[in-house]
Short mmCIF file of C-alpha atoms and ligand atoms in Angstrom, two decimals:
data_model
loop_
_atom_site.label_atom_id
_atom_site.label_comp_id
_atom_site.label_asym_id
_atom_site.label_seq_id
_atom_site.Cartn_x
_atom_site.Cartn_y
_atom_site.Cartn_z
CA MET A 1 -11.24 -14.66 16.56
CA ASP A 2 -7.88 -16.16 15.65
CA SER A 3 -4.96 -14.10 16.82
CA PRO A 4 -3.11 -12.48 13.95
CA ARG A 5 -0.62 -14.69 12.23
CA LEU A 6 2.73 -13.09 11.99
CA CYS A 7 5.26 -13.74 9.31
CA ILE A 8 8.65 -12.21 9.40
CA CYS A 9 10.50 -12.66 6.18
CA PHE A 10 14.23 -12.88 6.07
CA LEU A 11 16.13 -10.96 3.51
CA PHE A 12 19.21 -11.83 1.60
CA ILE A 13 20.72 -8.97 -0.23
CA LEU A 14 22.13 -10.54 -3.35
CA ASN A 15 23.14 -7.60 -5.33
CA PHE A 16 24.88 -4.52 -4.09
CA LEU A 17 24.93 -2.70 -7.41
CA VAL A 18 23.74 0.69 -6.35
CA SER A 19 22.11 3.26 -8.50
CA LEU A 20 21.39 6.78 -7.35
CA THR A 21 18.17 7.15 -9.32
CA THR A 22 14.89 7.74 -7.54
CA PRO A 23 13.26 4.42 -6.71
CA GLN A 24 10.31 3.79 -9.01
CA PRO A 25 6.86 3.20 -7.54
CA GLU A 26 6.48 -0.49 -7.02
CA PHE A 27 4.09 -3.32 -6.65
CA ARG A 28 3.76 -4.21 -2.96
CA SER A 29 1.38 -7.00 -2.24
CA ASN A 30 -1.45 -9.26 -3.33
CA LEU A 31 -4.09 -10.74 -1.14
CA CYS A 32 -5.83 -13.67 -2.80
CA SER A 33 -8.58 -14.52 -0.36
CA ASP A 34 -9.56 -18.10 0.35
CA SER A 35 -13.21 -17.16 0.60
CA GLY A 36 -14.25 -19.12 -2.48
CA ASN A 37 -13.72 -19.60 -6.22
CA TYR A 38 -15.88 -18.82 -9.20
CA THR A 39 -15.85 -20.86 -12.38
CA THR A 40 -14.84 -19.62 -15.80
CA ASN A 41 -17.84 -18.38 -17.83
CA SER A 42 -20.08 -18.21 -14.76
CA THR A 43 -22.32 -15.20 -14.15
CA TYR A 44 -19.92 -14.13 -11.40
CA ALA A 45 -17.02 -14.20 -13.87
CA LYS A 46 -18.95 -12.08 -16.35
CA ASN A 47 -19.98 -9.57 -13.67
CA LEU A 48 -16.43 -9.36 -12.38
CA ASN A 49 -14.96 -8.79 -15.83
CA ALA A 50 -17.54 -6.14 -16.62
CA LEU A 51 -16.97 -4.31 -13.35
CA LEU A 52 -13.17 -4.45 -13.44
CA SER A 53 -12.93 -3.40 -17.05
CA SER A 54 -15.12 -0.35 -16.34
CA ILE A 55 -12.70 0.95 -13.68
CA PRO A 56 -9.91 2.59 -15.75
CA ALA A 57 -12.42 4.55 -17.86
CA SER A 58 -14.67 5.51 -14.95
CA SER A 59 -15.50 9.20 -14.65
CA ASP A 60 -15.33 8.77 -10.85
CA LEU A 61 -11.56 8.80 -11.15
CA ASN A 62 -11.70 12.47 -12.13
CA SER A 63 -12.68 13.42 -8.59
CA GLY A 64 -10.46 12.09 -5.86
CA GLY A 65 -9.06 9.08 -7.78
CA PHE A 66 -11.63 6.80 -6.16
CA PHE A 67 -13.85 4.13 -7.70
CA ASN A 68 -16.53 2.21 -5.76
CA SER A 69 -19.24 0.27 -7.45
CA SER A 70 -21.17 -2.96 -7.63
CA ILE A 71 -22.77 -5.00 -10.39
CA GLY A 72 -25.13 -7.99 -10.59
CA GLN A 73 -27.58 -9.69 -8.24
CA ASN A 74 -26.95 -11.86 -5.22
CA PRO A 75 -25.33 -14.47 -5.26
CA ASP A 76 -23.40 -13.24 -8.30
CA GLN A 77 -23.05 -9.66 -7.16
CA VAL A 78 -19.52 -8.22 -7.31
CA TYR A 79 -18.23 -5.18 -5.42
CA ALA A 80 -15.04 -3.30 -6.27
CA ILE A 81 -12.99 -0.44 -4.89
CA GLY A 82 -10.11 1.32 -6.62
CA LEU A 83 -8.06 4.11 -5.07
CA CYS A 84 -5.13 6.10 -6.40
CA ARG A 85 -2.51 7.81 -4.30
CA GLY A 86 -3.82 11.28 -3.57
CA ASP A 87 -1.13 13.20 -5.43
CA LEU A 88 -1.56 11.38 -8.76
CA ALA A 89 -3.05 13.07 -11.79
CA VAL A 90 -5.90 11.26 -13.46
CA ALA A 91 -3.78 9.82 -16.32
CA SER A 92 -1.31 8.11 -13.94
CA CYS A 93 -4.23 6.99 -11.80
CA ARG A 94 -6.02 5.33 -14.72
CA SER A 95 -2.80 3.73 -15.88
CA CYS A 96 -2.04 2.22 -12.45
CA LEU A 97 -5.57 0.88 -12.07
CA ASN A 98 -5.53 -0.47 -15.61
CA ASP A 99 -2.33 -2.38 -14.86
CA SER A 100 -3.82 -3.67 -11.62
CA VAL A 101 -6.99 -4.85 -13.36
CA GLN A 102 -4.87 -6.85 -15.82
CA ALA A 103 -2.67 -8.28 -13.07
CA ILE A 104 -5.15 -9.12 -10.34
CA THR A 105 -7.14 -11.73 -12.23
CA GLN A 106 -3.93 -13.40 -13.39
CA GLU A 107 -2.37 -13.41 -9.94
CA CYS A 108 -5.52 -14.51 -8.12
CA PRO A 109 -7.23 -16.64 -10.79
CA ASN A 110 -10.88 -17.54 -10.07
CA GLU A 111 -10.79 -16.02 -6.59
CA LYS A 112 -14.08 -14.40 -5.60
CA GLU A 113 -12.23 -11.91 -3.44
CA ALA A 114 -8.81 -10.35 -3.97
CA GLY A 115 -6.78 -7.20 -3.44
CA ARG A 116 -3.69 -5.72 -5.02
CA TRP A 117 -1.57 -2.93 -3.62
CA HIS A 118 0.90 -0.81 -5.55
CA ASP A 119 2.67 2.37 -4.39
CA ASN A 120 0.42 4.34 -6.74
CA CYS A 121 -2.94 2.61 -6.36
CA MET A 122 -4.92 -0.18 -4.73
CA LEU A 123 -7.65 -2.39 -6.14
CA ARG A 124 -10.00 -4.74 -4.30
CA PHE A 125 -13.00 -6.79 -5.28
CA SER A 126 -15.29 -9.22 -3.45
CA ASN A 127 -18.61 -11.00 -3.46
CA ARG A 128 -19.18 -9.37 -0.03
CA ASN A 129 -20.22 -5.77 0.24
CA ILE A 130 -16.87 -4.12 0.95
CA LEU A 131 -18.11 -0.61 0.13
CA GLY A 132 -18.24 1.86 2.99
CA SER A 133 -16.85 -0.36 5.73
CA MET A 134 -13.44 -0.01 7.33
CA ASP A 135 -11.20 -3.05 6.95
CA ASP A 136 -7.84 -3.31 8.67
CA SER A 137 -7.77 -7.11 8.86
CA TYR A 138 -4.85 -7.43 6.46
CA VAL A 139 -1.65 -5.52 7.07
CA TYR A 140 1.44 -5.35 4.94
CA VAL A 141 4.40 -3.58 6.49
CA GLY A 142 7.40 -3.04 4.25
CA PHE A 143 10.51 -1.27 5.47
CA ASN A 144 13.83 -0.18 4.09
CA VAL A 145 16.39 -2.66 5.39
CA ASN A 146 18.92 0.08 6.07
CA ASN A 147 18.97 1.48 9.58
CA GLN A 148 19.02 5.09 10.59
CA THR A 149 21.96 6.13 12.68
CA THR A 150 20.10 9.07 14.12
CA PRO A 151 16.91 9.07 16.18
CA TYR A 152 13.84 10.62 14.59
CA ASN A 153 10.97 8.88 16.38
CA ASN A 154 10.10 12.05 18.24
CA VAL A 155 9.51 13.92 14.97
CA LEU A 156 7.36 11.06 13.65
CA GLU A 157 5.30 11.37 16.84
CA ASP A 158 4.54 14.94 15.79
CA LEU A 159 4.10 14.44 12.05
CA LEU A 160 2.11 11.21 11.80
CA PRO A 161 -0.88 12.13 14.04
CA ASP A 162 -1.05 15.50 12.29
CA LEU A 163 -1.26 13.88 8.84
CA ARG A 164 -3.80 11.36 10.20
CA ASP A 165 -6.10 14.19 11.27
CA GLN A 166 -5.68 16.05 7.97
CA ALA A 167 -6.34 12.91 5.92
CA ALA A 168 -9.40 11.92 7.99
CA ALA A 169 -10.89 15.40 7.60
CA GLY A 170 -10.82 15.06 3.80
CA ASP A 171 -14.00 14.55 1.83
CA VAL A 172 -13.63 13.16 -1.72
CA ARG A 173 -9.92 12.72 -1.05
CA LYS A 174 -8.83 11.51 2.38
CA TYR A 175 -5.15 12.19 1.79
CA ALA A 176 -2.39 14.24 3.38
CA HIS A 177 1.34 14.47 2.92
CA GLY A 178 3.95 16.48 4.77
CA GLU A 179 7.52 16.70 5.90
CA ILE A 180 9.38 17.48 9.07
CA GLN A 181 13.02 18.21 9.79
CA TYR A 182 15.04 16.52 12.44
CA ILE A 183 18.48 17.36 13.77
CA GLY A 184 18.57 20.57 11.85
CA HIS A 185 18.66 19.47 8.24
CA TRP A 186 17.51 15.88 7.72
CA THR A 187 13.95 15.57 6.56
CA ILE A 188 11.31 12.87 6.88
CA TYR A 189 8.55 12.82 4.25
CA ALA A 190 5.27 11.02 4.94
CA LEU A 191 1.84 10.46 3.50
CA GLU A 192 -1.37 9.00 4.89
CA GLN A 193 -4.55 8.12 3.01
CA CYS A 194 -7.87 6.36 3.59
CA THR A 195 -10.42 5.15 1.08
CA PRO A 196 -12.96 8.02 1.07
CA ASP A 197 -15.97 5.69 1.52
CA ILE A 198 -15.21 5.26 5.24
CA SER A 199 -16.09 7.79 7.95
CA ARG A 200 -13.73 10.30 9.45
CA LEU A 201 -13.66 8.30 12.69
CA ASP A 202 -12.96 5.00 10.92
CA CYS A 203 -10.20 6.67 8.93
CA LYS A 204 -8.62 7.87 12.18
CA ARG A 205 -8.94 4.37 13.66
CA CYS A 206 -7.35 2.78 10.62
CA LEU A 207 -4.47 5.28 10.51
CA ASN A 208 -4.02 5.00 14.29
CA SER A 209 -3.25 1.34 13.84
CA SER A 210 -0.89 2.19 10.95
CA ILE A 211 0.97 4.59 13.23
CA GLU A 212 1.25 1.75 15.76
CA ASP A 213 2.65 -0.49 13.00
CA VAL A 214 5.33 2.08 12.28
CA PHE A 215 6.43 2.28 15.90
CA THR A 216 6.21 -1.51 16.31
CA TYR A 217 7.98 -2.69 13.16
CA CYS A 218 9.88 0.26 11.71
CA THR A 219 11.76 1.92 14.54
CA GLY A 220 15.11 3.07 13.23
CA ARG A 221 14.27 2.46 9.57
CA TYR A 222 14.96 4.86 6.73
CA GLY A 223 11.54 4.18 5.23
CA CYS A 224 8.40 2.20 5.96
CA SER A 225 4.96 1.49 4.48
CA SER A 226 1.92 0.16 6.31
CA ILE A 227 -0.77 -0.94 3.88
CA LYS A 228 -4.28 -2.07 4.86
CA PRO A 229 -7.44 -2.46 2.78
CA SER A 230 -8.82 0.88 4.04
CA CYS A 231 -5.70 2.99 4.65
CA VAL A 232 -2.06 3.53 3.80
CA LEU A 233 0.81 5.22 5.62
CA ARG A 234 4.34 5.65 4.28
CA PHE A 235 7.42 7.61 5.27
CA GLU A 236 10.84 7.96 3.65
CA THR A 237 13.91 10.17 3.91
CA TYR A 238 13.37 11.42 0.36
CA GLN A 239 10.39 13.12 -1.20
CA PHE A 240 8.48 10.24 -2.82
CA PHE A 241 5.17 12.05 -3.39
CA GLN A 242 4.53 14.87 -5.78
CA LEU A 243 3.72 18.34 -4.55
CA VAL A 244 1.95 19.12 -7.80
CA ALA A 245 0.13 16.34 -9.60
CA ASP A 246 2.25 14.75 -12.32
CA ALA A 247 5.28 16.97 -11.85
CA PRO A 248 8.49 15.15 -12.81
CA PRO A 249 9.74 13.01 -9.92
CA PRO A 250 12.22 14.90 -7.75
CA PRO A 251 15.88 13.85 -7.79
CA MET A 252 17.31 11.96 -4.84
CA PRO A 253 18.97 14.19 -2.25
CA GLN A 254 22.50 15.14 -3.27
CA SER A 255 24.00 13.41 -0.29
CA ALA A 256 22.41 10.41 1.34
CA PRO A 257 21.38 10.64 5.01
CA PRO A 258 24.24 10.14 7.47
CA LYS A 259 26.22 6.90 7.31
CA SER A 260 23.92 5.28 4.77
CA THR A 261 25.78 2.34 3.31
CA ASN A 262 23.54 2.05 0.27
CA THR A 263 20.49 3.70 -1.19
CA PRO A 264 16.95 2.43 -1.29
CA GLY A 265 15.44 0.89 -4.32
CA MET A 266 18.01 -0.97 -6.35
CA HIS A 267 18.97 -4.14 -4.55
CA ASP A 268 17.69 -7.53 -5.47
CA VAL A 269 16.51 -9.42 -2.49
CA SER A 270 15.00 -12.83 -2.20
CA LEU A 271 12.54 -13.68 0.46
CA SER A 272 11.88 -16.80 2.37
CA CYS A 273 8.72 -16.74 4.38
CA LEU A 274 6.86 -18.84 6.83
CA ASN A 275 3.33 -19.80 5.86
CA TYR A 276 0.87 -17.06 5.29
CA SER A 277 -2.17 -16.69 3.12
CA THR A 278 -0.98 -13.97 0.80
CA THR A 279 1.35 -13.98 -2.15
CA VAL A 280 4.08 -11.44 -2.14
CA ILE A 281 6.27 -11.37 -5.18
CA ARG A 282 9.49 -9.42 -5.34
CA ILE A 283 10.26 -6.50 -3.10
CA LYS A 284 13.41 -4.52 -3.71
CA CYS A 285 15.51 -3.50 -0.74
CA TYR A 286 12.59 -3.84 1.59
CA GLY A 287 12.13 -6.12 4.54
CA MET A 288 8.61 -6.99 5.43
CA VAL A 289 6.14 -8.23 7.93
CA VAL A 290 2.75 -9.48 6.80
CA ILE A 291 -0.01 -9.92 9.31
CA THR A 292 -3.35 -11.39 8.40
CA ASN A 293 -6.31 -12.16 10.57
CA ALA A 294 -7.02 -15.62 9.22
C1 NAG B 1 -9.58 -21.92 -5.27
O1 NAG B 1 -8.69 -22.29 -6.31
C2 NAG B 1 -7.33 -22.34 -5.92
C3 NAG B 1 -6.52 -22.71 -7.14
O2 NAG B 1 -6.96 -22.04 -8.26
C4 NAG B 1 -7.15 -23.36 -4.82
O3 NAG B 1 -5.81 -23.36 -4.39
C5 NAG B 1 -8.04 -23.00 -3.65
O4 NAG B 1 -7.95 -24.00 -2.66
C6 NAG B 1 -9.50 -22.88 -4.10
N1 NAG B 1 -10.27 -22.38 -2.97
C7 NAG B 1 -11.46 -22.93 -2.63
C8 NAG B 1 -12.11 -22.31 -1.42
O5 NAG B 1 -11.95 -23.82 -3.25
C1 NAG B 2 -16.12 -20.50 -21.92
O1 NAG B 2 -16.78 -19.96 -23.05
C2 NAG B 2 -16.00 -19.95 -24.22
C3 NAG B 2 -16.78 -19.22 -25.31
O2 NAG B 2 -18.13 -19.59 -25.28
C4 NAG B 2 -15.66 -21.39 -24.61
O3 NAG B 2 -14.83 -21.40 -25.77
C5 NAG B 2 -14.89 -22.02 -23.46
O4 NAG B 2 -14.65 -23.39 -23.74
C6 NAG B 2 -15.68 -21.92 -22.15
N1 NAG B 2 -14.84 -22.38 -21.05
C7 NAG B 2 -15.31 -23.17 -20.09
C8 NAG B 2 -14.34 -23.58 -19.03
O5 NAG B 2 -16.47 -23.57 -20.07
C1 NAG B 3 -4.80 -1.00 -20.34
O1 NAG B 3 -4.01 -2.18 -20.43
C2 NAG B 3 -4.16 -2.85 -21.66
C3 NAG B 3 -3.39 -4.17 -21.58
O2 NAG B 3 -2.22 -4.05 -20.84
C4 NAG B 3 -3.65 -1.95 -22.77
O3 NAG B 3 -3.80 -2.60 -24.02
C5 NAG B 3 -4.45 -0.64 -22.75
O4 NAG B 3 -3.92 0.25 -23.71
C6 NAG B 3 -4.37 -0.01 -21.39
N1 NAG B 3 -5.26 1.15 -21.34
C7 NAG B 3 -4.91 2.28 -20.72
C8 NAG B 3 -5.95 3.37 -20.73
O5 NAG B 3 -3.82 2.43 -20.19
C1 NAG B 4 19.38 -2.93 11.58
O1 NAG B 4 19.16 -3.09 12.98
C2 NAG B 4 18.66 -4.37 13.33
C3 NAG B 4 18.31 -4.36 14.82
O2 NAG B 4 19.25 -3.67 15.55
C4 NAG B 4 19.73 -5.41 13.00
O3 NAG B 4 19.25 -6.70 13.32
C5 NAG B 4 20.01 -5.34 11.49
O4 NAG B 4 21.04 -6.23 11.17
C6 NAG B 4 20.41 -3.94 11.07
N1 NAG B 4 20.46 -3.89 9.61
C7 NAG B 4 21.45 -3.33 8.94
C8 NAG B 4 21.35 -3.38 7.45
O5 NAG B 4 22.41 -2.80 9.50
C1 NAG B 5 -19.10 5.42 -3.15
O1 NAG B 5 -18.52 6.33 -2.24
C2 NAG B 5 -19.21 7.57 -2.16
C3 NAG B 5 -18.43 8.42 -1.19
O2 NAG B 5 -17.15 8.61 -1.64
C4 NAG B 5 -20.63 7.39 -1.71
O3 NAG B 5 -21.30 8.62 -1.74
C5 NAG B 5 -21.31 6.41 -2.61
O4 NAG B 5 -22.56 6.13 -2.10
C6 NAG B 5 -20.50 5.14 -2.70
N1 NAG B 5 -21.11 4.26 -3.65
C7 NAG B 5 -21.47 3.05 -3.32
C8 NAG B 5 -22.06 2.22 -4.41
O5 NAG B 5 -21.33 2.64 -2.19
C1 NAG B 6 -6.05 7.56 17.93
O1 NAG B 6 -4.95 7.53 18.83
C2 NAG B 6 -4.90 8.63 19.72
C3 NAG B 6 -3.62 8.57 20.50
O2 NAG B 6 -3.22 7.25 20.75
C4 NAG B 6 -6.14 8.57 20.63
O3 NAG B 6 -6.13 9.68 21.50
C5 NAG B 6 -7.38 8.65 19.77
O4 NAG B 6 -8.54 8.50 20.56
C6 NAG B 6 -7.36 7.56 18.71
N1 NAG B 6 -8.47 7.79 17.79
C7 NAG B 6 -9.23 6.82 17.36
C8 NAG B 6 -10.36 7.22 16.46
O5 NAG B 6 -9.05 5.64 17.63
C1 NAG B 7 3.16 -24.71 6.58
O1 NAG B 7 1.91 -25.34 6.30
C2 NAG B 7 2.05 -26.74 6.10
C3 NAG B 7 0.69 -27.29 5.65
O2 NAG B 7 -0.37 -26.50 6.15
C4 NAG B 7 2.52 -27.37 7.40
O3 NAG B 7 2.69 -28.78 7.23
C5 NAG B 7 3.88 -26.77 7.77
O4 NAG B 7 4.29 -27.28 9.01
C6 NAG B 7 3.77 -25.25 7.86
N1 NAG B 7 5.08 -24.68 8.06
C7 NAG B 7 5.32 -23.74 8.98
C8 NAG B 7 6.72 -23.24 9.05
O5 NAG B 7 4.44 -23.30 9.72
#
């Protein structure tokens, strides 16, 4: 209906204190929907609290790090989806979802529908049935503000469709990660993931549009994330996923990629944005574009 609203946020790097530690997984984005409010102590509020508080302990998280469930009767029925990054062990998965459950109701108070995205997990709830249907109506694109000095788009054109097909082919876990070398010794690491309640074809469609986001908004960037309700794509020049669940995080590469003036992760930035219907709090060393279909 409406054409997507586009918000490009301008970045001011305030603090150039650089640390060479691996960037920690971070909060990315909230979407507090304007679809309606519930009142405190209502049946909807009770259903929502019961459903959300059941997520961290759910046995579903043991297989594939995915939670999808519903509670209550129309018009007070609540639906929720939780998904952990595919390489996380169950303890880290539960912990990320637990934190998200605490945060989401504070950040989107009384909203009937909301979503929260973190590098390690995503959480969504709604009074609409959001289970099993692909949703790419909200897009968050975050990118490292540093520019590459060397071209690598051609290797992304090989890696990203390959990971898309691997992720879409998954069953309980629609997740794939991989790496590819360019110019001999520099490496790009990427992951792609869909919520496993959508079909293989819908997963491919969702990730296809994420790949388009990367080529539209992140050409020449050291790192980029495209986050949508049903799928996630991210690439970096360091290994940000774990090869074995819950292994210690790998150290940063000994030398940064060519002509990098600073390293990702440790700069304070402040954002000033045009109007858009999401709240985005603090993003470190990342520029961003948020697109919502209003
Ligand atoms: C819901 O409540 C928030 C404040 O808590 C308010 O800004 C928003 O307009 C309300 N939305 C509706 C649809 O009433
Ligand atoms: C909700 O219920 C609690 C406990 O019964 C009560 O103390 C509180 O005043 C109620 N809040 C509203 C807004 O009705
Ligand atoms: C979940 O979060 C609450 C509040 O932050 C905390 O008290 C509780 O220990 C956490 N549970 C798990 C399993 O992490
Ligand atoms: C990166 O490249 C863009 C477009 O060429 C330019 O506007 C921006 O200032 C560059 N950023 C840095 C940190 O060099
Ligand atoms: C949750 O997703 C699984 C597939 O991962 C599906 O079999 C199940 O029916 C879904 N549950 C609900 C309530 O939609
Ligand atoms: C994904 O994109 C590729 C290449 O652009 C195209 O061939 C394919 O049909 C698309 N798949 C879906 C499911 O949209
Ligand atoms: C932001 O929204 C307000 C109220 O809806 C409007 O008055 C203002 O012009 C908008 N600003 C921009 C930059 O679009």
